[in-house]
Amino acid sequence: MDEFELIDRYFVRSPPAEAHGVMLGVGDDAAVLEVPAGFDLVAAVDTLVEGRHFLSSTPSRSVGHRALAVNLSDMAAMGAEPKWATLALTLPAVDAAWLDGFSSGFHALAAEHGVCLVGGDTTRGPLTVSVQILGLVPRGGALRRGGGRPGDLLVVSGTLGDAGGGLELARSGPPADAATAKLIERFDFPTPRVQLGLAARAAASAAMDISDGLVGDLPKLARASGVGAHVSIERLPISAPLQEKFNAARARDLALAAGDDYELLLCVPPVKLQQLQASAERLNLTLTVIGELSAESRIRWTFHGEHFAPQVTGYNHFG
Ligand code: ADP
Ligand code: MG
């Protein structure tokens, strides 16, 4: 199978063209996309490297899913509706079984979110997957990190630490119980909170997705907003499977510092909380208030009212 047969077989899918604004998709030198009047184009790219972002034992279906999911999560964090993606794939060799899994994981999630794969690049080298995502927001309506104000509530979606726990458990082989399987599933198949991001546009003052862990990510949001924050660590939402597989201190550290959950961190003025809670309920998603933004310029962590210094740090490639 050569490069072009590979692209044809695994990545060309007939797009419901006009409906998706695809004037020209895979097959030319570049894609041509129609941005409707009154919308801003929102762009992001994320790369997954074998051995860095996933294990060699990670199923290829998961790699395909995650490569798109982490980008969809960036759209969610911006309150953008994802529309188009491009895929730069570097493969050590053509492995049909691997490509079957990878492409089915990718296309399944793309279909779920109505995203069209409109181009890419295929090269030989160490296994690396880059996806670029393009989405739309009504003009001026993107959710940013910098809109938080003192007094806004700090809200997270879902539960934290599961994917980090799953990654740790996956290192010691296939899951032996339901809780382990659940946590590994959270690492392998993260759910980007796209619909929540869209709903948050009307309620949140600022947003980001937690990809590198709360301890590392919250300061980025606070800095961008020019505010401080207080977090009550005992409020962090920790799932039953995480509690089952890890002791309380370890579960707390995973919830604080592990990335890969791709939950949203939202700043919500108190008067908007109920509205956002109602949207989350419709999406079958829990929201948890973990603290609030403050006028001081530091992050304060407390555990049942006592000062707490996290002994863990967020993920940093060159840290
Ligand atoms: P070029 O030589 O202009 O860079 P290529 O020959 O690499 O284009 O690719 C041919 C076509 O296939 C282009 O339209 C490109 O966008 C698309 N393509 C290449 N690799 C992928 C991929 N992994 N997924 C989707 N489309 C791809
Ligand atoms: Mg070309």
CSV table of C-alpha atoms and ligand atoms in Angstrom, one decimal:
chain,number,residue,atom,x,y,z
A,1,MET,CA,0.0,0.0,0.0
A,2,ASP,CA,1.6,3.3,-1.0
A,3,GLU,CA,0.9,6.7,0.6
A,4,PHE,CA,-2.0,7.6,-1.7
A,5,GLU,CA,-3.7,4.2,-1.4
A,6,LEU,CA,-3.4,4.6,2.3
A,7,ILE,CA,-5.0,8.1,2.4
A,8,ASP,CA,-7.8,6.8,0.1
A,9,ARG,CA,-8.5,3.7,2.1
A,10,TYR,CA,-8.4,5.1,5.6
A,11,PHE,CA,-9.0,8.8,5.5
A,12,VAL,CA,-11.1,9.9,2.5
A,13,ARG,CA,-14.7,9.9,3.6
A,14,SER,CA,-17.4,11.4,1.4
A,15,PRO,CA,-18.4,14.6,3.2
A,16,PRO,CA,-21.9,15.9,3.1
A,17,ALA,CA,-20.1,18.7,1.4
A,18,GLU,CA,-22.1,22.0,1.2
A,19,ALA,CA,-23.9,21.3,4.4
A,20,HIS,CA,-20.5,21.4,6.2
A,21,GLY,CA,-19.1,24.4,4.3
A,22,VAL,CA,-16.5,22.2,2.6
A,23,MET,CA,-15.9,23.8,-0.9
A,24,LEU,CA,-12.9,21.5,-1.5
A,25,GLY,CA,-11.8,18.6,0.8
A,26,VAL,CA,-9.1,15.9,0.5
A,27,GLY,CA,-7.4,15.6,-2.8
A,28,ASP,CA,-6.2,19.0,-3.8
A,29,ASP,CA,-3.2,21.0,-2.5
A,30,ALA,CA,-5.3,22.5,0.3
A,31,ALA,CA,-8.9,22.5,1.5
A,32,VAL,CA,-11.3,25.4,0.9
A,33,LEU,CA,-13.8,26.1,3.6
A,34,GLU,CA,-16.6,28.5,3.8
A,35,VAL,CA,-16.8,30.7,7.0
A,36,PRO,CA,-20.3,32.0,7.3
A,37,ALA,CA,-20.8,35.7,7.7
A,38,GLY,CA,-21.0,36.8,11.3
A,39,PHE,CA,-18.8,34.0,12.6
A,40,ASP,CA,-15.1,33.9,13.7
A,41,LEU,CA,-12.9,31.0,12.7
A,42,VAL,CA,-11.3,29.3,15.8
A,43,ALA,CA,-8.2,27.2,15.2
A,44,ALA,CA,-6.1,24.9,17.3
A,45,VAL,CA,-3.6,22.1,16.8
A,46,ASP,CA,-2.4,19.3,19.2
A,47,THR,CA,0.1,16.6,18.7
A,48,LEU,CA,0.3,13.1,20.3
A,49,VAL,CA,3.7,11.4,20.3
A,50,GLU,CA,4.1,7.7,21.1
A,51,GLY,CA,5.8,7.2,24.4
A,52,ARG,CA,5.0,10.7,25.5
A,53,HIS,CA,1.2,11.1,25.2
A,54,PHE,CA,0.3,7.4,24.8
A,55,LEU,CA,1.9,4.1,25.5
A,56,SER,CA,3.0,1.7,22.7
A,57,SER,CA,0.4,-0.7,24.2
A,58,THR,CA,-2.4,1.9,23.8
A,59,PRO,CA,-5.0,0.5,21.3
A,60,SER,CA,-4.8,2.4,18.0
A,61,ARG,CA,-8.5,3.0,18.2
A,62,SER,CA,-7.8,5.1,21.3
A,63,VAL,CA,-5.0,7.0,19.6
A,64,GLY,CA,-7.4,7.9,16.8
A,65,HIS,CA,-10.1,9.0,19.3
A,66,ARG,CA,-7.7,10.9,21.5
A,67,ALA,CA,-6.0,12.7,18.7
A,68,LEU,CA,-9.3,14.3,17.8
A,69,ALA,CA,-10.7,14.5,21.3
A,70,VAL,CA,-7.9,16.7,22.7
A,71,ASN,CA,-8.6,19.1,19.8
A,72,LEU,CA,-12.4,19.0,20.3
A,73,SER,CA,-11.7,19.8,24.0
A,74,ASP,CA,-9.9,23.0,22.9
A,75,MET,CA,-12.9,23.9,20.9
A,76,ALA,CA,-15.1,23.2,23.9
A,77,ALA,CA,-12.9,25.5,26.0
A,78,MET,CA,-13.4,28.3,23.5
A,79,GLY,CA,-17.2,27.8,23.3
A,80,ALA,CA,-16.7,27.0,19.6
A,81,GLU,CA,-18.6,24.6,17.4
A,82,PRO,CA,-16.0,22.2,15.8
A,83,LYS,CA,-16.4,21.9,12.0
A,84,TRP,CA,-13.3,20.8,10.2
A,85,ALA,CA,-10.1,18.9,10.9
A,86,THR,CA,-6.8,18.2,9.2
A,87,LEU,CA,-4.6,15.3,10.2
A,88,ALA,CA,-0.8,15.0,9.9
A,89,LEU,CA,0.2,11.4,10.5
A,90,THR,CA,3.8,10.2,10.8
A,91,LEU,CA,4.0,6.4,10.8
A,92,PRO,CA,7.1,4.1,11.1
A,93,ALA,CA,5.5,1.6,8.7
A,94,VAL,CA,2.2,0.8,7.1
A,95,ASP,CA,0.4,-1.5,9.5
A,96,ALA,CA,-3.1,-2.2,8.3
A,97,ALA,CA,-4.4,-3.4,11.6
A,98,TRP,CA,-3.1,-0.3,13.4
A,99,LEU,CA,-4.6,2.0,10.7
A,100,ASP,CA,-8.0,0.2,10.9
A,101,GLY,CA,-8.2,0.9,14.6
A,102,PHE,CA,-6.8,4.4,14.4
A,103,SER,CA,-9.0,5.5,11.5
A,104,SER,CA,-12.2,4.0,13.0
A,105,GLY,CA,-11.5,5.7,16.4
A,106,PHE,CA,-11.0,9.0,14.6
A,107,HIS,CA,-13.9,8.8,12.2
A,108,ALA,CA,-16.4,7.6,14.9
A,109,LEU,CA,-15.7,10.7,17.1
A,110,ALA,CA,-15.7,13.0,14.1
A,111,ALA,CA,-19.1,11.7,13.0
A,112,GLU,CA,-20.4,12.1,16.6
A,113,HIS,CA,-19.5,15.8,16.4
A,114,GLY,CA,-20.2,16.5,12.8
A,115,VAL,CA,-16.6,17.2,12.0
A,116,CYS,CA,-15.3,16.8,8.5
A,117,LEU,CA,-11.7,15.6,7.8
A,118,VAL,CA,-10.7,17.9,5.0
A,119,GLY,CA,-7.0,17.3,4.5
A,120,GLY,CA,-3.7,16.2,6.0
A,121,ASP,CA,-0.2,14.9,5.5
A,122,THR,CA,1.2,11.4,5.6
A,123,THR,CA,4.9,10.8,6.2
A,124,ARG,CA,7.2,8.1,7.5
A,125,GLY,CA,9.0,8.5,10.8
A,126,PRO,CA,8.5,7.9,14.6
A,127,LEU,CA,4.7,7.5,15.4
A,128,THR,CA,3.3,11.0,15.8
A,129,VAL,CA,-0.2,12.3,15.2
A,130,SER,CA,-1.1,15.9,14.8
A,131,VAL,CA,-4.7,17.1,14.4
A,132,GLN,CA,-5.6,20.6,13.5
A,133,ILE,CA,-9.2,21.6,14.3
A,134,LEU,CA,-11.2,24.5,12.9
A,135,GLY,CA,-14.4,25.7,14.4
A,136,LEU,CA,-16.9,28.6,14.5
A,137,VAL,CA,-18.2,31.0,17.1
A,138,PRO,CA,-20.5,33.9,16.6
A,139,ARG,CA,-18.4,37.0,16.0
A,140,GLY,CA,-16.7,38.1,19.2
A,141,GLY,CA,-18.3,35.3,21.2
A,142,ALA,CA,-15.3,33.0,21.9
A,143,LEU,CA,-14.8,32.1,25.6
A,144,ARG,CA,-11.3,33.1,26.7
A,145,ARG,CA,-9.0,32.5,29.6
A,146,GLY,CA,-8.8,36.2,30.4
A,147,GLY,CA,-12.4,37.1,31.3
A,148,GLY,CA,-12.5,35.9,34.9
A,149,ARG,CA,-13.4,38.5,37.6
A,150,PRO,CA,-13.0,38.4,41.4
A,151,GLY,CA,-16.0,36.8,42.9
A,152,ASP,CA,-16.6,34.4,39.9
A,153,LEU,CA,-17.1,30.8,41.0
A,154,LEU,CA,-14.6,28.2,39.8
A,155,VAL,CA,-16.5,25.3,38.4
A,156,VAL,CA,-15.3,22.0,36.9
A,157,SER,CA,-17.2,19.5,34.9
A,158,GLY,CA,-17.2,15.8,35.5
A,159,THR,CA,-14.6,14.2,37.8
A,160,LEU,CA,-10.8,14.8,38.0
A,161,GLY,CA,-7.9,12.5,38.2
A,162,ASP,CA,-9.5,9.5,36.5
A,163,ALA,CA,-7.4,9.5,33.3
A,164,GLY,CA,-4.2,10.0,35.4
A,165,GLY,CA,-5.2,7.0,37.5
A,166,GLY,CA,-6.1,5.0,34.4
A,167,LEU,CA,-2.7,5.7,32.9
A,168,GLU,CA,-0.9,4.5,36.0
A,169,LEU,CA,-3.0,1.3,36.1
A,170,ALA,CA,-2.6,0.7,32.4
A,171,ARG,CA,1.2,0.5,32.9
A,172,SER,CA,0.7,-2.7,34.8
A,173,GLY,CA,-1.2,-4.6,32.1
A,174,PRO,CA,-4.8,-5.2,31.2
A,175,PRO,CA,-7.5,-4.3,33.7
A,176,ALA,CA,-8.5,-7.0,36.2
A,177,ASP,CA,-11.6,-5.3,37.6
A,178,ALA,CA,-14.4,-2.9,36.6
A,179,ALA,CA,-13.0,0.1,38.4
A,180,THR,CA,-9.6,-0.2,36.7
A,181,ALA,CA,-11.3,-0.7,33.3
A,182,LYS,CA,-13.4,2.4,33.9
A,183,LEU,CA,-10.3,4.5,34.7
A,184,ILE,CA,-8.3,3.2,31.7
A,185,GLU,CA,-11.3,4.0,29.5
A,186,ARG,CA,-11.2,7.6,30.8
A,187,PHE,CA,-7.6,7.8,29.6
A,188,ASP,CA,-8.1,6.0,26.3
A,189,PHE,CA,-11.4,7.6,25.3
A,190,PRO,CA,-11.8,11.0,26.9
A,191,THR,CA,-15.1,12.8,26.3
A,192,PRO,CA,-14.6,16.3,25.1
A,193,ARG,CA,-17.2,18.6,26.7
A,194,VAL,CA,-18.2,20.4,23.4
A,195,GLN,CA,-21.9,20.8,24.2
A,196,LEU,CA,-21.1,22.2,27.7
A,197,GLY,CA,-18.6,24.7,26.1
A,198,LEU,CA,-21.3,25.9,23.8
A,199,ALA,CA,-23.7,26.3,26.7
A,200,ALA,CA,-21.0,28.1,28.8
A,201,ARG,CA,-20.8,30.9,26.2
A,202,ALA,CA,-23.9,32.4,27.7
A,203,ALA,CA,-22.9,31.9,31.4
A,204,ALA,CA,-19.1,31.8,31.9
A,205,SER,CA,-16.7,34.7,32.0
A,206,ALA,CA,-13.7,32.6,31.2
A,207,ALA,CA,-12.9,29.0,30.4
A,208,MET,CA,-10.1,26.5,29.7
A,209,ASP,CA,-9.8,22.8,29.4
A,210,ILE,CA,-7.8,20.9,32.1
A,211,SER,CA,-5.3,19.1,30.0
A,212,ASP,CA,-2.2,19.4,32.2
A,213,GLY,CA,-3.8,19.1,35.6
A,214,LEU,CA,-5.6,21.7,37.8
A,215,VAL,CA,-2.4,22.7,39.7
A,216,GLY,CA,-0.7,23.6,36.4
A,217,ASP,CA,-3.7,24.9,34.5
A,218,LEU,CA,-5.5,27.1,37.0
A,219,PRO,CA,-2.6,29.5,37.4
A,220,LYS,CA,-2.6,30.0,33.6
A,221,LEU,CA,-6.3,31.1,33.7
A,222,ALA,CA,-5.8,33.3,36.8
A,223,ARG,CA,-2.8,35.0,35.2
A,224,ALA,CA,-4.7,35.6,31.9
A,225,SER,CA,-7.6,37.1,33.9
A,226,GLY,CA,-5.3,39.2,36.2
A,227,VAL,CA,-6.8,37.6,39.3
A,228,GLY,CA,-6.1,35.1,42.1
A,229,ALA,CA,-8.1,32.2,43.2
A,230,HIS,CA,-9.0,30.1,46.2
A,231,VAL,CA,-9.7,26.4,45.8
A,232,SER,CA,-11.1,24.1,48.5
A,233,ILE,CA,-9.4,20.9,47.8
A,234,GLU,CA,-12.0,18.8,49.7
A,235,ARG,CA,-14.5,19.8,47.1
A,236,LEU,CA,-12.6,18.3,44.1
A,237,PRO,CA,-14.9,15.9,42.3
A,238,ILE,CA,-13.4,12.4,42.7
A,239,SER,CA,-15.1,9.4,41.0
A,240,ALA,CA,-16.1,6.2,42.8
A,241,PRO,CA,-13.6,4.1,40.7
A,242,LEU,CA,-10.7,6.5,41.6
A,243,GLN,CA,-11.6,6.2,45.3
A,244,GLU,CA,-11.8,2.5,44.9
A,245,LYS,CA,-8.3,2.1,43.3
A,246,PHE,CA,-6.3,4.8,45.2
A,247,ASN,CA,-6.1,5.9,48.8
A,248,ALA,CA,-7.6,9.4,49.6
A,249,ALA,CA,-4.3,11.3,49.4
A,250,ARG,CA,-3.2,9.7,46.1
A,251,ALA,CA,-6.7,10.3,44.6
A,252,ARG,CA,-6.5,13.9,45.7
A,253,ASP,CA,-3.0,14.3,44.1
A,254,LEU,CA,-4.2,12.8,40.8
A,255,ALA,CA,-7.3,15.1,40.8
A,256,LEU,CA,-4.9,18.0,41.4
A,257,ALA,CA,-2.1,17.3,39.1
A,258,ALA,CA,-2.9,14.6,36.5
A,259,GLY,CA,-3.9,15.9,33.1
A,260,ASP,CA,-5.7,14.0,30.4
A,261,ASP,CA,-9.3,14.2,31.8
A,262,TYR,CA,-10.2,17.1,29.4
A,263,GLU,CA,-12.8,18.5,31.8
A,264,LEU,CA,-13.6,22.1,31.6
A,265,LEU,CA,-12.6,24.7,34.1
A,266,LEU,CA,-15.1,27.6,34.1
A,267,CYS,CA,-15.4,30.9,35.8
A,268,VAL,CA,-19.0,31.7,36.5
A,269,PRO,CA,-20.5,34.8,38.0
A,270,PRO,CA,-22.8,33.6,40.9
A,271,VAL,CA,-25.9,34.8,39.2
A,272,LYS,CA,-25.2,32.6,36.2
A,273,LEU,CA,-24.6,29.4,38.1
A,274,GLN,CA,-28.1,28.1,38.1
A,275,GLN,CA,-28.5,28.6,34.3
A,276,LEU,CA,-25.2,26.7,33.7
A,277,GLN,CA,-26.2,23.9,36.1
A,278,ALA,CA,-29.5,23.5,34.2
A,279,SER,CA,-27.6,23.1,30.9
A,280,ALA,CA,-25.2,20.6,32.4
A,281,GLU,CA,-28.1,18.6,33.8
A,282,ARG,CA,-29.6,18.4,30.3
A,283,LEU,CA,-26.2,17.1,29.1
A,284,ASN,CA,-26.1,14.5,32.0
A,285,LEU,CA,-23.0,16.2,33.3
A,286,THR,CA,-22.2,17.2,36.9
A,287,LEU,CA,-20.7,20.5,37.6
A,288,THR,CA,-18.8,21.2,40.9
A,289,VAL,CA,-18.0,24.5,42.4
A,290,ILE,CA,-14.4,24.1,43.8
A,291,GLY,CA,-13.6,27.7,44.8
A,292,GLU,CA,-13.7,31.2,43.5
A,293,LEU,CA,-11.6,33.9,41.9
A,294,SER,CA,-10.2,36.6,44.2
A,295,ALA,CA,-8.7,40.0,43.9
A,296,GLU,CA,-5.3,38.9,45.3
A,297,SER,CA,-2.7,37.8,42.8
A,298,ARG,CA,-2.0,34.3,44.0
A,299,ILE,CA,-3.7,30.9,44.1
A,300,ARG,CA,-4.7,29.8,47.6
A,301,TRP,CA,-5.3,26.1,48.3
A,302,THR,CA,-7.1,25.0,51.4
A,303,PHE,CA,-8.1,21.6,52.7
A,304,HIS,CA,-11.1,21.8,55.1
A,305,GLY,CA,-10.2,25.4,55.8
A,306,GLU,CA,-6.5,24.8,56.5
A,307,HIS,CA,-3.7,26.1,54.3
A,308,PHE,CA,-2.6,23.4,51.9
A,309,ALA,CA,0.6,23.3,49.7
A,310,PRO,CA,0.2,20.9,46.8
A,311,GLN,CA,3.2,18.7,46.6
A,312,VAL,CA,2.5,17.9,42.9
A,313,THR,CA,2.9,20.0,39.8
A,314,GLY,CA,1.1,20.1,36.5
A,315,TYR,CA,2.6,18.5,33.3
A,316,ASN,CA,5.3,20.5,31.6
A,317,HIS,CA,7.2,19.1,28.6
A,318,PHE,CA,10.3,21.0,29.3
A,319,GLY,CA,9.9,21.5,33.0
B,1,ADP,P1,0.7,17.8,-1.0
B,1,ADP,O1,1.7,17.0,-1.8
B,1,ADP,O2,0.0,18.9,-1.7
B,1,ADP,O3,1.2,18.1,0.4
B,1,ADP,P2,-0.3,15.2,-0.5
B,1,ADP,O4,0.1,14.5,-1.7
B,1,ADP,O5,0.5,15.0,0.8
B,1,ADP,O6,-0.5,16.7,-0.8
B,1,ADP,O7,-1.8,14.8,0.0
B,1,ADP,C1,-2.8,14.6,-1.0
B,1,ADP,C2,-4.1,14.9,-0.5
B,1,ADP,O8,-4.4,14.1,0.6
B,1,ADP,C3,-4.2,16.3,0.1
B,1,ADP,O9,-5.4,16.9,-0.2
B,1,ADP,C4,-4.0,16.1,1.6
B,1,ADP,O10,-4.7,17.2,2.3
B,1,ADP,C5,-4.7,14.8,1.8
B,1,ADP,N1,-4.1,14.0,2.9
B,1,ADP,C6,-2.8,13.6,3.0
B,1,ADP,N2,-2.7,12.9,4.2
B,1,ADP,C7,-3.9,12.8,4.8
B,1,ADP,C8,-4.4,12.3,6.0
B,1,ADP,N3,-3.6,11.5,6.8
B,1,ADP,N4,-5.7,12.5,6.3
B,1,ADP,C9,-6.5,13.2,5.4
B,1,ADP,N5,-6.1,13.7,4.3
B,1,ADP,C10,-4.8,13.6,4.0
B,2,MG,MG,0.7,20.2,-2.8
